[in-house]
Coordinates of C-alpha atoms in Angstrom, one line a residue:
M1 CA 9.5 3.1 -10.5
P2 CA 6.5 5.4 -9.8
S3 CA 4.4 6.5 -12.7
T4 CA 2.2 9.5 -11.9
K5 CA 1.8 12.6 -13.9
S6 CA -0.3 15.6 -14.7
K7 CA -1.1 17.0 -11.3
T8 CA -3.9 19.6 -11.3
K9 CA -3.8 21.7 -8.1
P10 CA -5.3 24.8 -6.6
K11 CA -3.6 28.2 -7.1
P12 CA -1.6 30.0 -5.9
S13 CA 1.2 27.9 -4.5
L14 CA 4.9 28.2 -3.6
E15 CA 7.1 25.6 -5.1
L16 CA 10.6 24.2 -4.5
T17 CA 12.1 22.0 -7.3
F18 CA 15.4 20.2 -7.2
E19 CA 17.0 16.9 -8.0
A20 CA 18.1 14.5 -5.2
I21 CA 18.7 10.8 -4.8
G22 CA 18.5 10.3 -8.5
T23 CA 15.0 11.8 -9.0
Q24 CA 13.2 15.1 -9.5
W25 CA 11.5 16.7 -6.5
S26 CA 8.6 19.1 -6.4
I27 CA 7.4 20.5 -3.1
E28 CA 4.4 22.7 -3.2
L29 CA 3.0 24.9 -0.4
F30 CA -0.5 26.3 -0.3
G31 CA -1.9 29.2 1.6
L32 CA 1.5 30.9 2.2
D33 CA 2.6 34.3 0.9
R34 CA 6.3 33.5 1.2
M35 CA 8.7 30.6 1.5
P36 CA 9.7 30.0 5.2
D37 CA 13.3 31.1 5.9
G38 CA 15.7 28.2 6.0
L39 CA 13.2 25.6 4.7
S40 CA 15.0 24.8 1.5
E41 CA 18.3 24.4 3.4
A42 CA 16.8 22.2 6.0
I43 CA 15.3 19.9 3.4
Q44 CA 18.6 19.6 1.5
Q45 CA 20.6 18.9 4.6
R46 CA 18.1 16.2 5.8
I47 CA 18.2 14.5 2.4
A48 CA 22.0 14.6 2.4
V49 CA 22.0 12.8 5.8
Y50 CA 19.5 10.2 4.6
D51 CA 21.6 9.5 1.5
K52 CA 24.8 9.2 3.5
N53 CA 23.1 6.5 5.6
Y54 CA 21.2 4.5 3.1
S55 CA 22.6 4.9 -0.4
R56 CA 24.2 1.8 -1.9
F57 CA 25.6 4.0 -4.7
R58 CA 28.2 5.8 -2.6
D59 CA 31.3 4.4 -0.9
D60 CA 31.1 6.5 2.2
S61 CA 27.5 5.5 3.3
L62 CA 26.6 3.3 6.3
V63 CA 25.2 0.8 3.8
A64 CA 28.6 0.6 2.0
E65 CA 30.4 0.1 5.3
M66 CA 28.0 -2.8 6.1
S67 CA 28.8 -4.4 2.7
R68 CA 32.5 -4.5 3.7
T69 CA 32.5 -5.3 7.4
A70 CA 30.4 -7.7 9.5
G71 CA 29.7 -6.9 13.1
N72 CA 27.5 -4.7 15.3
Y73 CA 26.0 -1.4 14.0
L74 CA 24.0 1.3 15.7
L75 CA 21.2 2.3 13.3
P76 CA 20.3 5.9 12.6
D77 CA 17.5 7.5 14.6
D78 CA 15.1 7.3 11.7
A79 CA 15.8 3.6 10.9
Q80 CA 13.1 1.9 13.0
P81 CA 10.0 2.5 10.8
L82 CA 11.9 1.5 7.7
F83 CA 13.5 -1.6 9.1
D84 CA 10.3 -2.7 10.9
L85 CA 8.4 -2.5 7.6
Y86 CA 11.0 -4.4 5.7
H87 CA 11.0 -7.1 8.4
K88 CA 7.2 -7.5 8.2
L89 CA 7.1 -7.4 4.4
Y90 CA 9.9 -10.0 4.3
E91 CA 7.7 -12.3 6.3
L92 CA 4.5 -11.6 4.4
T93 CA 6.1 -12.1 1.0
D94 CA 8.1 -15.2 2.0
G95 CA 11.3 -13.3 1.5
A96 CA 10.5 -11.7 -1.8
V97 CA 10.8 -8.2 -0.4
T98 CA 14.2 -8.2 1.2
P99 CA 16.9 -5.6 2.0
L100 CA 19.4 -8.2 1.1
I101 CA 18.7 -7.8 -2.7
G102 CA 21.5 -5.2 -3.0
Q103 CA 24.1 -7.6 -4.4
V104 CA 21.6 -9.1 -6.8
M105 CA 20.9 -5.6 -8.2
V106 CA 24.6 -5.0 -8.7
E107 CA 25.1 -8.4 -10.5
A108 CA 22.1 -7.5 -12.7
G109 CA 23.9 -4.3 -13.7
Y110 CA 22.0 -1.8 -11.5
D111 CA 25.3 -0.8 -9.8
A112 CA 27.0 2.4 -8.6
S113 CA 28.1 3.2 -12.1
Y114 CA 24.8 2.3 -13.7
S115 CA 26.6 -0.1 -16.1
L116 CA 23.4 -2.0 -16.9
Q117 CA 25.6 -4.9 -17.9
P118 CA 24.2 -8.1 -16.3
K119 CA 26.6 -10.7 -14.9
Q120 CA 25.9 -14.1 -13.3
L121 CA 23.2 -13.6 -10.5
H122 CA 23.3 -15.4 -7.2
Q123 CA 20.4 -15.8 -4.8
P124 CA 20.7 -13.6 -1.7
P125 CA 20.9 -15.2 1.7
A126 CA 17.9 -15.4 4.1
W127 CA 17.3 -12.6 6.6
D128 CA 18.2 -14.8 9.6
E129 CA 21.4 -15.9 7.9
V130 CA 22.7 -12.4 7.9
L131 CA 20.7 -10.0 10.1
D132 CA 20.0 -10.0 13.8
Y133 CA 17.9 -6.9 14.1
Q134 CA 16.8 -5.4 17.4
Y135 CA 16.4 -1.6 17.0
P136 CA 18.5 0.4 17.4
N137 CA 21.1 -2.3 16.9
V138 CA 21.7 -4.6 14.0
H139 CA 24.3 -7.4 13.9
L140 CA 25.6 -8.5 10.6
K141 CA 26.8 -12.1 10.7
Q142 CA 28.5 -11.5 7.4
P143 CA 29.1 -8.5 5.2
A144 CA 26.0 -7.7 3.1
L145 CA 25.0 -4.9 0.7
L146 CA 21.6 -3.7 1.8
D147 CA 19.1 -2.0 -0.6
V148 CA 16.2 -0.2 0.9
G149 CA 14.8 1.0 -2.5
A150 CA 11.5 -0.8 -2.1
A151 CA 10.4 1.6 0.5
G152 CA 13.2 4.1 1.1
K153 CA 12.2 6.9 -1.3
G154 CA 8.6 6.9 0.1
Y155 CA 10.0 7.1 3.6
L156 CA 12.1 10.1 2.6
V157 CA 9.0 11.8 1.2
D158 CA 7.4 11.4 4.6
I159 CA 10.5 12.8 6.3
V160 CA 10.5 15.8 4.1
A161 CA 6.8 16.3 4.8
G162 CA 7.6 16.3 8.5
I163 CA 10.1 19.1 7.9
L164 CA 7.4 21.2 6.2
E165 CA 5.2 20.8 9.2
E166 CA 8.0 21.8 11.5
F167 CA 8.3 25.0 9.5
G168 CA 4.6 25.7 9.9
A169 CA 3.2 24.4 6.6
T170 CA -0.3 22.9 7.0
A171 CA -1.2 22.4 3.3
Y172 CA 1.4 20.9 1.0
C173 CA 2.3 18.3 -1.6
V174 CA 5.7 16.5 -1.7
D175 CA 6.4 14.7 -5.0
A176 CA 9.6 12.8 -5.5
G177 CA 9.5 11.3 -9.0
G178 CA 5.8 10.3 -8.6
D179 CA 6.0 9.1 -5.0
M180 CA 3.9 11.8 -3.2
V181 CA 2.1 12.8 -0.1
C182 CA -0.6 15.5 0.0
H183 CA -1.9 17.2 3.1
G184 CA -4.4 19.9 3.7
P185 CA -7.9 20.9 2.7
Q186 CA -7.0 20.9 -1.0
S187 CA -7.1 17.8 -3.2
L188 CA -4.9 17.1 -6.2
R189 CA -6.0 15.4 -9.4
V190 CA -3.1 13.1 -10.3
G191 CA -2.9 11.1 -13.5
L192 CA -1.8 7.5 -13.5
E193 CA 0.6 7.0 -16.4
H194 CA -0.2 4.3 -19.0
P195 CA 2.6 1.8 -18.7
D196 CA 2.8 1.4 -22.5
Q197 CA 2.0 5.0 -23.5
P198 CA 3.8 7.5 -21.3
D199 CA 1.9 10.4 -22.9
E200 CA -1.4 8.9 -21.8
V201 CA -3.1 8.2 -18.5
I202 CA -5.3 5.3 -17.5
G203 CA -7.1 7.2 -14.8
I204 CA -7.2 10.2 -12.5
V205 CA -6.8 10.0 -8.7
E206 CA -8.3 12.5 -6.3
L207 CA -5.4 12.7 -3.8
E208 CA -6.2 14.3 -0.4
N209 CA -4.5 13.7 3.0
H210 CA -2.9 10.5 1.8
A211 CA 0.3 9.2 0.1
L212 CA 0.4 7.8 -3.4
C213 CA 3.2 5.6 -4.6
G214 CA 3.6 3.5 -7.7
S215 CA 5.9 0.9 -9.3
A216 CA 6.1 0.1 -13.0
G217 CA 8.3 -2.2 -15.0
N218 CA 8.6 0.4 -17.8
R219 CA 10.9 2.6 -15.6
R220 CA 14.6 1.8 -15.2
K221 CA 14.4 -1.1 -17.6
W222 CA 17.4 -2.8 -19.1
A223 CA 18.3 -6.2 -20.6
N224 CA 15.6 -8.5 -19.2
F225 CA 15.3 -6.6 -15.9
H226 CA 13.6 -3.7 -14.3
H227 CA 14.1 -2.3 -10.8
I228 CA 12.3 -5.2 -9.1
I229 CA 14.0 -8.6 -9.1
D230 CA 12.6 -11.7 -7.5
P231 CA 15.3 -13.0 -5.1
K232 CA 14.3 -16.6 -5.8
S233 CA 13.8 -16.7 -9.5
L234 CA 16.4 -13.9 -10.2
H235 CA 14.0 -12.5 -12.8
S236 CA 12.0 -9.3 -12.8
P237 CA 8.2 -10.0 -12.5
V238 CA 6.3 -9.6 -15.8
H239 CA 2.8 -10.5 -14.8
L240 CA 2.1 -6.9 -13.7
K241 CA 3.0 -3.8 -15.7
A242 CA 2.2 -1.3 -13.0
V243 CA 1.0 -0.9 -9.4
W244 CA -0.2 2.1 -7.4
V245 CA -0.9 2.2 -3.7
L246 CA -2.8 4.8 -1.7
A247 CA -2.0 4.8 2.1
E248 CA -1.6 7.1 5.1
S249 CA 2.2 7.2 4.6
A250 CA 4.5 7.2 1.6
L251 CA 6.7 4.7 3.4
L252 CA 3.8 2.2 3.6
A253 CA 2.6 3.0 0.1
D254 CA 6.0 2.5 -1.4
G255 CA 6.7 -0.7 0.3
L256 CA 3.3 -2.2 -0.5
A257 CA 3.7 -1.2 -4.2
T258 CA 6.7 -3.5 -4.3
A259 CA 5.1 -6.3 -2.3
L260 CA 2.1 -6.4 -4.6
F261 CA 4.4 -7.7 -7.3
F262 CA 4.8 -10.9 -5.2
V263 CA 1.6 -11.5 -3.2
A264 CA -2.1 -10.9 -3.5
P265 CA -3.6 -7.8 -2.1
A266 CA -5.8 -9.7 0.3
K267 CA -2.9 -11.1 2.2
L268 CA -1.4 -7.6 2.8
M269 CA -4.9 -6.2 3.6
K270 CA -5.0 -8.4 6.7
H271 CA -2.2 -6.3 8.1
Y272 CA -2.4 -2.9 6.5
T273 CA -5.0 -0.4 5.5
F274 CA -4.5 0.7 1.9
S275 CA -6.1 1.0 -1.6
Y276 CA -4.5 -0.2 -4.8
V277 CA -4.5 -0.4 -8.6
L278 CA -2.9 -3.2 -10.6
V279 CA -2.3 -3.2 -14.3
R280 CA -1.7 -6.8 -15.5
A281 CA 0.4 -7.9 -18.4
D282 CA -2.6 -8.0 -20.7
N283 CA -3.5 -4.4 -19.7
S284 CA -6.5 -5.5 -17.7
L285 CA -7.1 -3.4 -14.6
E286 CA -7.9 -4.4 -11.0
H287 CA -8.4 -2.0 -8.2
S288 CA -9.7 -2.1 -4.6
Q289 CA -13.1 -0.9 -3.7
P290 CA -13.4 2.0 -3.0
F291 CA -10.5 3.7 -4.9
P292 CA -10.7 7.5 -5.3
A293 CA -10.2 7.6 -9.1
E294 CA -11.8 7.8 -12.5
F295 CA -10.5 5.1 -14.9
F296 CA -10.3 5.2 -18.7
T297 CA -9.5 1.5 -19.3
G298 CA -11.0 -1.9 -18.7
E299 CA -11.6 -2.8 -15.0
S300 CA -12.0 -6.1 -13.2

């Protein structure tokens, strides 16, 4: 899960805070005297629609229906960027980033009831064995529990940012549990949480007109697993403790933060523009050049 903290921002600002999709949200608006009428309601309604489509934790979602019944499905209007990114990352990571990881997560204990009680795990099928995807249609050759958690929260951050702009906001920061996008003339100083010491930071990022997403094995950790599981080894990666990605969209930053647990940055940089920070198992630090941050630990 993302691990950012300690935002330092200009004043004054208007703020909306709430909990949704299992995480805490903070939406800050700059340069406005009052909250736009209907903004909060529009955001809540849009998140509810998104959750109804993509959540694997509720029985009435589109994803839940796909897990029960094979056949043809018409995807939601917002699905193409999400599914296109998944398809590309699936290819670039040799199947490691896959929406078909859902049943593996359930077997590992990350299920709808959050039992955190692992059972026997089974490798998920390959994309072509299950999915025939041609937006806006997808054909499931067999029922499958999809999980879009590798990029889905970041995408929702982008969607909420789009709503802010529809309501006239030009300077804002959307933060969903550490996955964030900041837009406008102001910059935010964002701390990168130490993966072993949650009350400390390993560096400070200057975030301006970009998205920042992270993934760390110290969040949502249980038994021998965390929220990322390799579909081939059926183990959670342990060679990295934390990853952060800076990109133009939170969708891309979120997806790449997961992909970097499986492939080298250079491979992804042939296809996408982004900056990154990696914290290895020995706490050594690697980051792209340039990266808009001041670090307080060893770099490589």
